[in-house]
Amino acid sequence: MNKKRQFFPRQVVEAGGNRWDWALLPIVLAVFVLMAYGSQQMARPYELGQTLPMTLDPSYLPYYLLRTTLRMFIAMGASVIFSCVFAALTTKYRVAEKVMVPMLDILQSIPILGFLSITVTAFIALFPGNLLGVECAAIFAIFTSQAWNMAFSAYQGFRSVPAELSEAAQVFQLSGWQRFWRLELPFAMPGLLWNMMMSMSGGWFFVVASEAIMVSNQTIKLPGMGSYIALAIEQSDLGAIGWAIFAMLIAVLLYDQLFFRPLLAWADKFRFEETGGDTAQSSWLLTWLRRTERTQQIVAWFAHQLERSIAVFRLSHDGTSIRARKDQPSLVPQRVWDAVIAAVVFYALWSLVHFIRTEVGWSEVGHVVLLGVYTMLRVVLLLALAALIWVPVGIWIGMNPRWASRTQAVAQFLAAFPANLVFPVAVIIIVRYHLNPDIWLSPLMILGTQWYLLFNVIAGASTIPTELRHAAKNFGLTGWLKWRRYLLPAIFPSFVTGAITASGGSWNAAIVAEFVSWGPTTLKAHGIGSYIQEMTVAGDFPRIALGIGIMCIFVMGFNHFVWRRLYTMAESRLHF
Amino acid sequence: MSTPIVELKAVGKHFRAADGSARAVLQGVDFTLREGEIVALLGQSGSGKSTMLRIMAGLIQADEGQVLYRGMPLYGTARGIRMVFQSFALFPWLTVQKNVELGLEAQGMPAEERARRAEKVIDLIGLSGFEGALPRELSGGMRQRVGIARALVMEPEVLLMDEAFSALDVLTGERLREEILELWQSGQIPTKAILVVSHNIEEAVMMADRVLIFASDPGRVRAELPISLSQPRKAESAEVRQLIDKVYELMTASSGRRGSGGGLISEREVKLQLGDRLPQADIAHMEGILETLAEEPFNGRADLPKIAEETELTDAELLEVLNALILLGFAYLTNGDILLTELGARYVKSEERQEMFGKQLLEHVPLIAYICHGLEQDKSGDLPEDLFLKLLRFTLSEDEAERALRMAIEWGRYGDLFEYNFNTGVIQRSEEDEQEAD
């Protein structure tokens, strides 16, 4: 039988693929068609002043969803490339590291909305007479909400490559390019993926703001989920909000199942330590993909291209060549560089003082700092409140293995859901019952981020060693003593991890949560977030800059003085 | 004399201490690795043997002297020199096959040829059937086989092994060692010379044609011992036992500071300076050895290999513990035997061990005496550890300073001399001590 087959042309014999291929075909085709359609729509001719048709008809929702998702993924792709380039540059060149890392630290804590109005004009000028310019501006805004933490995690991943692996790469003479693909990127992969997921949720959060763009006193609403929601809020259409929430749920579910879960399951092999606690992710789609023949061939083709590039970019000299010689780094250029940096920082400080004196005045600064304190109080109180609720719940769930994995998936899902979709509901309730917005708008800040707390605590509780549990039981620990001596210390490290994420997210959410509108009503809580939002609406650039700058200082200070300490304490003391 | 492959001429390596001055890790090392020999490097931790291996691998540059590979200066890692790592250093995301192919791939060799050569070596090293496995699916022994195959597939002239068997259990380690020796003897591998860094004396004696013994502070070659026994060697044979004995003696007896080897060494001769490294010895190990020494069949005197066997410590650990015991005056060495001092004998029987321990610490460990003195002078009776760390960094590298202080704190706590708060990093006068101070 087999012998006969070889007389047929190769294409006929091998064209079959297997049944997995055939089953996958509709999905692949659908994705391709949608992508093609979406990108075609993005590049339509457009003149400034034209209004793009928007409707609240739910039947348009899939289309809007497609447009927004496309933007998100393009921004995500750009973020991944940015992160890799950033990490490669900073770990390779000391000069770059000295400037780029602090810069990223600052960018990371800057609320992204500020970027939008500045960049949009440039992008529109780049593609005259085409919608692509506006699209690019929107994508850039999403990019700025996604890229920084990813770049940071990639940088840290690259930096923490174990010394022996690095030596092995040297002994086996890997070139920089080879080292990047074979060692550094795989090592940084798990952290990068985790941050990608967080960035994706973060991106949804700001999609409303990034799709409605102000240019020369008119608002361009790009077709997409964000504009749909903005329009629904403008017209106080609660039904439309309901539809948007529903569509969002579907979208989050889809990209979780079709994108992140397969990626996570695939990236499982990059886990460096065999930490038993982490349960391996599984994905039906990945299993499916791995069983196909055709799709595997496509993947193999890409892998082959990569290998070819690895073969091309190799070291051309051996250790005995004079080119392998490392010159003693001369101190003079380093000193000069340090001096340049110092000069720039000094100049920046000077112009900052000058700017404050001429543009805003010191009293304004004091006022904004006070607003920052309000927001900080909110963040701290809400975190404490959330901890009070979710820590016991999380511990209880984590200790019941039957519940743990399922609930964890739900919590992860909820964290990915953009909480600002339910803000209008809060406005309606506050207006109806005449509640104080200073208090009742606050919970919105933590609505989306509390889930990080929950699922980290669950993860922590489920990894408490069995022996420790038995010991606690054996010694009859009960009541407060049990919490103080056993449960709380045991989950502390994972609690801190969750709290860091939740706190960062809450600061960012403050801008959206402290200033909420619903049709003609606008509710405003006193805080730095609402200040920034208000000034953005008014288009007052000096004050936007001031607000952003001070918020930045708050966030960095908070990270430095609170979280970093708690984190090192958790790392060194409360570790199994 | 056969042809030299790698030559080290008056090689030195420094690190920068806290005051900016250079401290030597390695000083004046002359060494030639020749075709057809296996050389083992032995030495206590911190003696720079690992540094020397890395200089030969081209991983780090020597600050002084010359490193020649086939007569040419070596500036970086070379094609003909490959290395096997202590903790394997496999890339966990690559399969066994891909790991083995790593170096070939880096050279840009076509896939088919790579696969062919990898398969040959995989067969040779006993890994067939595991080609598609990820390292995490393998046991330690199998992982190190991958590490060895990865080096051998490059057909290196020189194979460097950095404590390659020490992360494996004894049985697996021995088996793997024998296999390497068989490959070497039968000429199935093109390797022309092997350099082994080890802390296992038996391993070194069983494998090597030449053993180099390193001394520390600064690291240098203290002695060289040619071994002309034919392979395969039997670990139980009298010649091997004798050699092991001799190596123990060489490693312990004639430290630079302790006067010349041979004759009786009294504990008084071991004088430590304030900024010296401390032997890294666990207190439980120290007391365990003292007790073993005092009991039958040793009755206060033991052959070093015997006591190593009895206590099941690695050679590196054992030597550190012995150093500590000698330092504190509980034991002394003579002719490769360890003897209990009168004080040591009393210590074993004593009910107040901690107090005795503390007294010996104050007398023989300047760092601990200095800490206690500082605490007495200080009104509040507590001092931050950073103070002492800074002091130690003048003479020791960052890691070593940290290790020395950790050791001093552990010993001092046991000797009831002071207390230490891990959270704040503060060393405090112990309460008893306060009363004494009054």
CSV table of N, CA and C in Angstrom, one decimal, chain A residues 210-335:
chain,number,residue,atom,x,y,z
A,210,SER,N,-8.8,56.4,24.7
A,210,SER,CA,-7.9,56.5,23.6
A,210,SER,C,-8.6,56.5,22.2
A,211,GLU,N,-9.9,56.1,22.2
A,211,GLU,CA,-10.6,56.1,20.9
A,211,GLU,C,-11.3,57.3,20.6
A,212,ALA,N,-11.6,58.1,21.6
A,212,ALA,CA,-12.2,59.4,21.4
A,212,ALA,C,-11.1,60.5,21.5
A,213,ILE,N,-10.7,61.0,20.3
A,213,ILE,CA,-9.5,61.8,20.3
A,213,ILE,C,-9.8,63.2,20.0
A,214,MET,N,-9.3,64.2,20.8
A,214,MET,CA,-9.5,65.6,20.5
A,214,MET,C,-8.4,66.1,19.6
A,215,VAL,N,-8.8,66.6,18.4
A,215,VAL,CA,-7.9,67.3,17.6
A,215,VAL,C,-8.5,68.7,17.2
A,216,SER,N,-7.7,69.7,17.3
A,216,SER,CA,-8.2,71.0,16.9
A,216,SER,C,-9.6,71.3,17.2
A,217,ASN,N,-9.9,71.1,18.5
A,217,ASN,CA,-11.3,71.4,19.1
A,217,ASN,C,-12.4,70.6,18.5
A,218,GLN,N,-12.1,69.4,17.9
A,218,GLN,CA,-13.2,68.6,17.6
A,218,GLN,C,-12.8,67.1,18.0
A,219,THR,N,-13.8,66.4,18.4
A,219,THR,CA,-13.5,65.0,18.8
A,219,THR,C,-13.7,64.0,17.7
A,220,ILE,N,-12.7,63.3,17.4
A,220,ILE,CA,-12.8,62.2,16.4
A,220,ILE,C,-13.2,60.9,17.2
A,221,LYS,N,-14.3,60.3,16.9
A,221,LYS,CA,-14.6,59.0,17.6
A,221,LYS,C,-14.3,57.9,16.6
A,222,LEU,N,-13.2,57.2,16.8
A,222,LEU,CA,-12.9,56.0,16.0
A,222,LEU,C,-13.9,54.9,16.3
A,223,PRO,N,-14.4,54.2,15.3
A,223,PRO,CA,-15.3,53.1,15.5
A,223,PRO,C,-14.6,52.1,16.4
A,224,GLY,N,-15.3,51.7,17.5
A,224,GLY,CA,-14.7,50.8,18.4
A,224,GLY,C,-15.5,50.7,19.7
A,225,MET,N,-15.1,49.8,20.5
A,225,MET,CA,-15.8,49.6,21.8
A,225,MET,C,-15.7,50.9,22.7
A,226,GLY,N,-14.6,51.5,22.7
A,226,GLY,CA,-14.4,52.7,23.5
A,226,GLY,C,-15.3,53.8,23.1
A,227,SER,N,-15.4,54.1,21.8
A,227,SER,CA,-16.3,55.1,21.3
A,227,SER,C,-17.8,54.7,21.6
A,228,TYR,N,-18.1,53.5,21.4
A,228,TYR,CA,-19.4,53.0,21.7
A,228,TYR,C,-19.8,53.3,23.1
A,229,ILE,N,-18.9,53.0,24.1
A,229,ILE,CA,-19.2,53.3,25.5
A,229,ILE,C,-19.3,54.8,25.7
A,230,ALA,N,-18.4,55.5,25.1
A,230,ALA,CA,-18.4,57.0,25.3
A,230,ALA,C,-19.7,57.5,24.8
A,231,LEU,N,-20.2,57.1,23.7
A,231,LEU,CA,-21.4,57.5,23.1
A,231,LEU,C,-22.6,57.2,24.0
A,232,ALA,N,-22.5,55.9,24.5
A,232,ALA,CA,-23.6,55.5,25.4
A,232,ALA,C,-23.7,56.4,26.7
A,233,ILE,N,-22.5,56.7,27.2
A,233,ILE,CA,-22.5,57.6,28.4
A,233,ILE,C,-23.0,58.9,28.1
A,234,GLU,N,-22.6,59.5,26.9
A,234,GLU,CA,-23.1,60.8,26.5
A,234,GLU,C,-24.6,60.8,26.4
A,235,GLN,N,-25.1,59.7,25.8
A,235,GLN,CA,-26.6,59.7,25.6
A,235,GLN,C,-27.3,59.1,26.7
A,236,SER,N,-26.7,58.8,27.8
A,236,SER,CA,-27.3,58.1,29.0
A,236,SER,C,-28.1,56.9,28.6
A,237,ASP,N,-27.5,56.0,27.8
A,237,ASP,CA,-28.3,54.9,27.3
A,237,ASP,C,-27.8,53.6,28.1
A,238,LEU,N,-28.6,53.3,29.1
A,238,LEU,CA,-28.2,52.2,30.0
A,238,LEU,C,-28.2,50.9,29.3
A,239,GLY,N,-29.2,50.7,28.3
A,239,GLY,CA,-29.3,49.5,27.6
A,239,GLY,C,-28.0,49.2,26.8
A,240,ALA,N,-27.5,50.3,26.2
A,240,ALA,CA,-26.3,50.1,25.4
A,240,ALA,C,-25.1,49.7,26.3
A,241,ILE,N,-25.0,50.3,27.5
A,241,ILE,CA,-24.0,49.9,28.4
A,241,ILE,C,-24.1,48.5,28.7
A,242,GLY,N,-25.3,48.0,28.9
A,242,GLY,CA,-25.5,46.6,29.2
A,242,GLY,C,-25.0,45.7,28.1
A,243,TRP,N,-25.3,46.1,26.8
A,243,TRP,CA,-24.8,45.4,25.7
A,243,TRP,C,-23.3,45.4,25.6
A,244,ALA,N,-22.7,46.6,25.9
A,244,ALA,CA,-21.2,46.7,25.9
A,244,ALA,C,-20.6,45.7,26.9
A,245,ILE,N,-21.2,45.7,28.1
A,245,ILE,CA,-20.7,44.8,29.2
A,245,ILE,C,-20.7,43.3,28.7
A,246,PHE,N,-21.9,43.0,28.1
A,246,PHE,CA,-22.0,41.7,27.5
A,246,PHE,C,-21.0,41.3,26.5
A,247,ALA,N,-20.8,42.3,25.5
A,247,ALA,CA,-19.8,42.1,24.5
A,247,ALA,C,-18.4,41.9,25.0
A,248,MET,N,-18.2,42.7,26.1
A,248,MET,CA,-16.8,42.7,26.7
A,248,MET,C,-16.6,41.4,27.3
A,249,LEU,N,-17.6,40.8,28.0
A,249,LEU,CA,-17.5,39.5,28.6
A,249,LEU,C,-17.0,38.5,27.6
A,250,ILE,N,-17.7,38.5,26.5
A,250,ILE,CA,-17.4,37.6,25.4
A,250,ILE,C,-16.0,37.8,24.9
A,251,ALA,N,-15.6,39.1,24.7
A,251,ALA,CA,-14.3,39.3,24.2
A,251,ALA,C,-13.2,38.8,25.2
A,252,VAL,N,-13.4,39.1,26.5
A,252,VAL,CA,-12.4,38.7,27.4
A,252,VAL,C,-12.3,37.2,27.4
A,253,LEU,N,-13.4,36.5,27.3
A,253,LEU,CA,-13.4,35.1,27.3
A,253,LEU,C,-12.7,34.6,26.1
A,254,LEU,N,-12.9,35.2,24.9
A,254,LEU,CA,-12.3,34.8,23.7
A,254,LEU,C,-10.8,34.9,23.7
A,255,TYR,N,-10.3,36.1,24.1
A,255,TYR,CA,-8.9,36.3,24.0
A,255,TYR,C,-8.2,35.5,25.1
A,256,ASP,N,-8.9,35.2,26.2
A,256,ASP,CA,-8.4,34.4,27.2
A,256,ASP,C,-8.2,32.9,26.7
A,257,GLN,N,-9.2,32.4,26.0
A,257,GLN,CA,-9.2,31.1,25.5
A,257,GLN,C,-8.3,30.9,24.3
A,258,LEU,N,-8.4,31.9,23.4
A,258,LEU,CA,-7.8,31.7,22.1
A,258,LEU,C,-6.4,32.3,22.1
A,259,PHE,N,-6.1,33.1,23.0
A,259,PHE,CA,-4.7,33.8,22.9
A,259,PHE,C,-3.9,33.5,24.2
A,260,PHE,N,-4.3,33.9,25.3
A,260,PHE,CA,-3.4,33.8,26.5
A,260,PHE,C,-3.3,32.4,27.0
A,261,ARG,N,-4.4,31.7,27.1
A,261,ARG,CA,-4.2,30.3,27.6
A,261,ARG,C,-3.3,29.5,26.8
A,262,PRO,N,-3.4,29.4,25.5
A,262,PRO,CA,-2.4,28.7,24.7
A,262,PRO,C,-1.0,29.2,24.9
A,263,LEU,N,-0.9,30.5,25.0
A,263,LEU,CA,0.5,31.1,25.2
A,263,LEU,C,1.0,30.6,26.5
A,264,LEU,N,0.2,30.7,27.6
A,264,LEU,CA,0.7,30.3,28.9
A,264,LEU,C,1.1,28.9,28.9
A,265,ALA,N,0.2,28.1,28.3
A,265,ALA,CA,0.5,26.6,28.3
A,265,ALA,C,1.8,26.3,27.6
A,266,TRP,N,2.0,27.0,26.5
A,266,TRP,CA,3.2,26.9,25.7
A,266,TRP,C,4.4,27.3,26.4
A,267,ALA,N,4.2,28.5,27.1
A,267,ALA,CA,5.4,29.0,27.8
A,267,ALA,C,5.8,28.3,29.1
A,268,ASP,N,5.0,27.3,29.4
A,268,ASP,CA,5.3,26.5,30.6
A,268,ASP,C,6.7,25.9,30.5
A,269,LYS,N,7.2,25.6,29.3
A,269,LYS,CA,8.5,25.0,29.2
A,269,LYS,C,9.6,26.0,29.6
A,270,PHE,N,9.3,27.3,29.6
A,270,PHE,CA,10.3,28.3,30.0
A,270,PHE,C,10.4,28.5,31.5
A,271,ARG,N,9.6,27.9,32.2
A,271,ARG,CA,9.7,28.0,33.7
A,271,ARG,C,11.1,27.5,34.1
A,272,PHE,N,11.8,28.3,34.8
A,272,PHE,CA,13.2,27.9,35.1
A,272,PHE,C,13.3,26.9,36.2
A,273,GLU,N,12.8,27.3,37.4
A,273,GLU,CA,12.8,26.4,38.5
A,273,GLU,C,11.7,25.4,38.5
A,274,GLU,N,11.9,24.2,38.9
A,274,GLU,CA,10.8,23.3,39.0
A,274,GLU,C,10.0,23.5,40.3
A,275,THR,N,9.4,24.7,40.4
A,275,THR,CA,8.6,24.9,41.6
A,275,THR,C,7.4,24.1,41.5
A,276,GLY,N,7.2,23.2,42.4
A,276,GLY,CA,6.1,22.3,42.3
A,276,GLY,C,4.7,23.0,42.5
A,277,GLY,N,4.7,24.2,43.2
A,277,GLY,CA,3.5,24.8,43.5
A,277,GLY,C,2.7,25.3,42.3
A,278,ASP,N,3.4,25.8,41.3
A,278,ASP,CA,2.7,26.3,40.2
A,278,ASP,C,2.1,25.2,39.4
A,279,THR,N,0.8,25.3,39.3
A,279,THR,CA,0.2,24.2,38.5
A,279,THR,C,0.4,24.6,37.0
A,280,ALA,N,0.7,23.6,36.2
A,280,ALA,CA,0.9,23.9,34.8
A,280,ALA,C,-0.4,24.3,34.2
A,281,GLN,N,-0.4,25.3,33.3
A,281,GLN,CA,-1.6,25.7,32.6
A,281,GLN,C,-1.9,24.7,31.5
A,282,SER,N,-3.1,24.5,31.2
A,282,SER,CA,-3.4,23.7,30.1
A,282,SER,C,-4.4,24.4,29.1
A,283,SER,N,-4.3,24.1,27.9
A,283,SER,CA,-5.1,24.8,26.9
A,283,SER,C,-5.6,23.8,25.9
A,284,TRP,N,-6.9,23.8,25.7
A,284,TRP,CA,-7.4,22.9,24.6
A,284,TRP,C,-6.9,23.2,23.3
A,285,LEU,N,-6.8,24.6,23.1
A,285,LEU,CA,-6.4,25.0,21.7
A,285,LEU,C,-5.0,24.6,21.4
A,286,LEU,N,-4.1,24.7,22.4
A,286,LEU,CA,-2.7,24.4,22.2
A,286,LEU,C,-2.6,22.9,21.9
A,287,THR,N,-3.3,22.1,22.7
A,287,THR,CA,-3.2,20.6,22.5
A,287,THR,C,-3.7,20.3,21.1
A,288,TRP,N,-4.7,21.0,20.7
A,288,TRP,CA,-5.3,20.8,19.3
A,288,TRP,C,-4.2,21.2,18.3
A,289,LEU,N,-3.6,22.4,18.5
A,289,LEU,CA,-2.7,22.9,17.5
A,289,LEU,C,-1.5,21.9,17.4
A,290,ARG,N,-1.1,21.3,18.5
A,290,ARG,CA,0.0,20.5,18.5
A,290,ARG,C,-0.2,19.2,17.8
A,291,ARG,N,-1.5,18.8,17.7
A,291,ARG,CA,-1.9,17.6,17.0
A,291,ARG,C,-2.0,17.8,15.5
A,292,THR,N,-2.1,19.0,15.1
A,292,THR,CA,-2.3,19.2,13.6
A,292,THR,C,-1.0,18.9,12.9
A,293,GLU,N,-1.1,18.7,11.6
A,293,GLU,CA,0.2,18.6,10.8
A,293,GLU,C,0.5,19.8,10.1
A,294,ARG,N,-0.5,20.3,9.4
A,294,ARG,CA,-0.3,21.5,8.5
A,294,ARG,C,0.2,22.7,9.4
A,295,THR,N,-0.6,23.0,10.4
A,295,THR,CA,-0.3,24.2,11.2
A,295,THR,C,1.1,24.0,11.9
A,296,GLN,N,1.4,22.8,12.2
A,296,GLN,CA,2.7,22.5,12.8
A,296,GLN,C,3.8,22.8,11.7
A,297,GLN,N,3.5,22.5,10.5
A,297,GLN,CA,4.5,22.8,9.4
A,297,GLN,C,4.7,24.3,9.3
A,298,ILE,N,3.6,25.1,9.4
A,298,ILE,CA,3.8,26.5,9.4
A,298,ILE,C,4.7,27.0,10.5
A,299,VAL,N,4.4,26.5,11.7
A,299,VAL,CA,5.2,26.8,12.9
A,299,VAL,C,6.7,26.4,12.6
A,300,ALA,N,6.9,25.2,12.1
A,300,ALA,CA,8.2,24.7,11.8
A,300,ALA,C,8.9,25.6,10.8
A,301,TRP,N,8.2,26.2,9.8
A,301,TRP,CA,8.8,27.1,8.9
A,301,TRP,C,9.3,28.3,9.6
A,302,PHE,N,8.5,28.9,10.5
A,302,PHE,CA,9.0,30.0,11.2
A,302,PHE,C,10.2,29.7,12.0
A,303,ALA,N,10.2,28.5,12.7
A,303,ALA,CA,11.3,28.1,13.5
A,303,ALA,C,12.5,27.9,12.7
A,304,HIS,N,12.3,27.4,11.4
A,304,HIS,CA,13.4,27.2,10.5
A,304,HIS,C,14.1,28.6,10.1
A,305,GLN,N,13.2,29.6,9.9
A,305,GLN,CA,13.7,30.9,9.5
A,305,GLN,C,14.6,31.4,10.7
A,306,LEU,N,14.1,31.2,11.9
A,306,LEU,CA,14.8,31.7,13.1
A,306,LEU,C,16.2,31.0,13.1
A,307,GLU,N,16.2,29.7,12.9
A,307,GLU,CA,17.4,29.0,13.0
A,307,GLU,C,18.4,29.4,11.9
A,308,ARG,N,17.8,29.8,10.7
A,308,ARG,CA,18.7,30.3,9.7
A,308,ARG,C,19.4,31.6,10.1
A,309,SER,N,18.6,32.4,10.7
A,309,SER,CA,19.1,33.7,11.2
A,309,SER,C,20.2,33.5,12.3
A,310,ILE,N,19.9,32.4,13.1
A,310,ILE,CA,20.9,32.1,14.1
A,310,ILE,C,22.2,31.6,13.5
A,311,ALA,N,22.1,30.9,12.4
A,311,ALA,CA,23.3,30.4,11.7
A,311,ALA,C,24.0,31.6,11.1
A,312,VAL,N,23.3,32.6,10.6
A,312,VAL,CA,23.9,33.7,9.9
A,312,VAL,C,24.7,34.6,10.9
A,313,PHE,N,23.9,35.0,12.0
A,313,PHE,CA,24.6,35.9,12.9
A,313,PHE,C,25.4,35.2,14.0
A,314,ARG,N,26.5,34.7,13.6
A,314,ARG,CA,27.3,33.9,14.5
A,314,ARG,C,28.6,34.7,14.8
A,315,LEU,N,29.3,34.3,15.8
A,315,LEU,CA,30.6,34.9,16.1
A,315,LEU,C,31.6,34.4,15.0
A,316,SER,N,32.4,35.4,14.5
A,316,SER,CA,33.2,35.1,13.4
A,316,SER,C,34.7,34.8,13.9
A,317,HIS,N,34.9,35.1,15.2
A,317,HIS,CA,36.3,35.0,15.7
A,317,HIS,C,36.4,34.0,16.9
A,318,ASP,N,37.6,33.5,17.1
A,318,ASP,CA,37.8,32.6,18.2
A,318,ASP,C,38.4,33.4,19.3
A,319,GLY,N,38.6,32.7,20.5
A,319,GLY,CA,39.1,33.4,21.6
A,319,GLY,C,40.6,33.8,21.5
A,320,THR,N,41.3,33.2,20.5
A,320,THR,CA,42.7,33.6,20.4
A,320,THR,C,42.8,34.8,19.4
A,321,SER,N,41.7,35.2,18.8
A,321,SER,CA,41.8,36.3,17.9
A,321,SER,C,41.9,37.6,18.7
A,322,ILE,N,42.5,38.6,18.2
A,322,ILE,CA,42.7,39.9,18.9
A,322,ILE,C,41.3,40.5,19.1
A,323,ARG,N,40.3,40.2,18.2
A,323,ARG,CA,39.0,40.8,18.3
A,323,ARG,C,38.3,40.3,19.5
A,324,ALA,N,38.7,39.2,20.1
A,324,ALA,CA,38.0,38.8,21.3
A,324,ALA,C,38.5,39.5,22.6
A,325,ARG,N,39.5,40.3,22.3
A,325,ARG,CA,40.2,41.0,23.5
A,325,ARG,C,39.2,42.1,24.0
A,326,LYS,N,39.0,42.0,25.3
A,326,LYS,CA,38.2,43.0,25.9
A,326,LYS,C,39.1,44.1,26.5
A,327,ASP,N,39.0,45.3,25.9
A,327,ASP,CA,39.8,46.4,26.4
A,327,ASP,C,39.4,46.8,27.8
A,328,GLN,N,40.3,47.2,28.6
A,328,GLN,CA,39.9,47.7,29.9
A,328,GLN,C,39.0,48.9,29.7
A,329,PRO,N,37.8,49.0,30.2
A,329,PRO,CA,37.0,50.1,30.0
A,329,PRO,C,37.6,51.4,30.6
A,330,SER,N,37.7,52.3,29.7
A,330,SER,CA,38.3,53.6,30.1
A,330,SER,C,37.3,54.4,30.9
A,331,LEU,N,37.8,55.0,32.0
A,331,LEU,CA,36.9,55.7,32.9
A,331,LEU,C,36.4,57.1,32.3
A,332,VAL,N,37.2,57.6,31.4
A,332,VAL,CA,36.9,59.0,31.0
A,332,VAL,C,35.5,59.1,30.3
A,333,PRO,N,35.2,58.3,29.3
A,333,PRO,CA,33.9,58.5,28.7
A,333,PRO,C,32.8,58.3,29.7
A,334,GLN,N,33.0,57.3,30.6
A,334,GLN,CA,31.9,57.1,31.6
A,334,GLN,C,31.7,58.3,32.4
A,335,ARG,N,32.8,59.0,32.9
A,335,ARG,CA,32.6,60.2,33.7
A,335,ARG,C,31.9,61.3,32.9
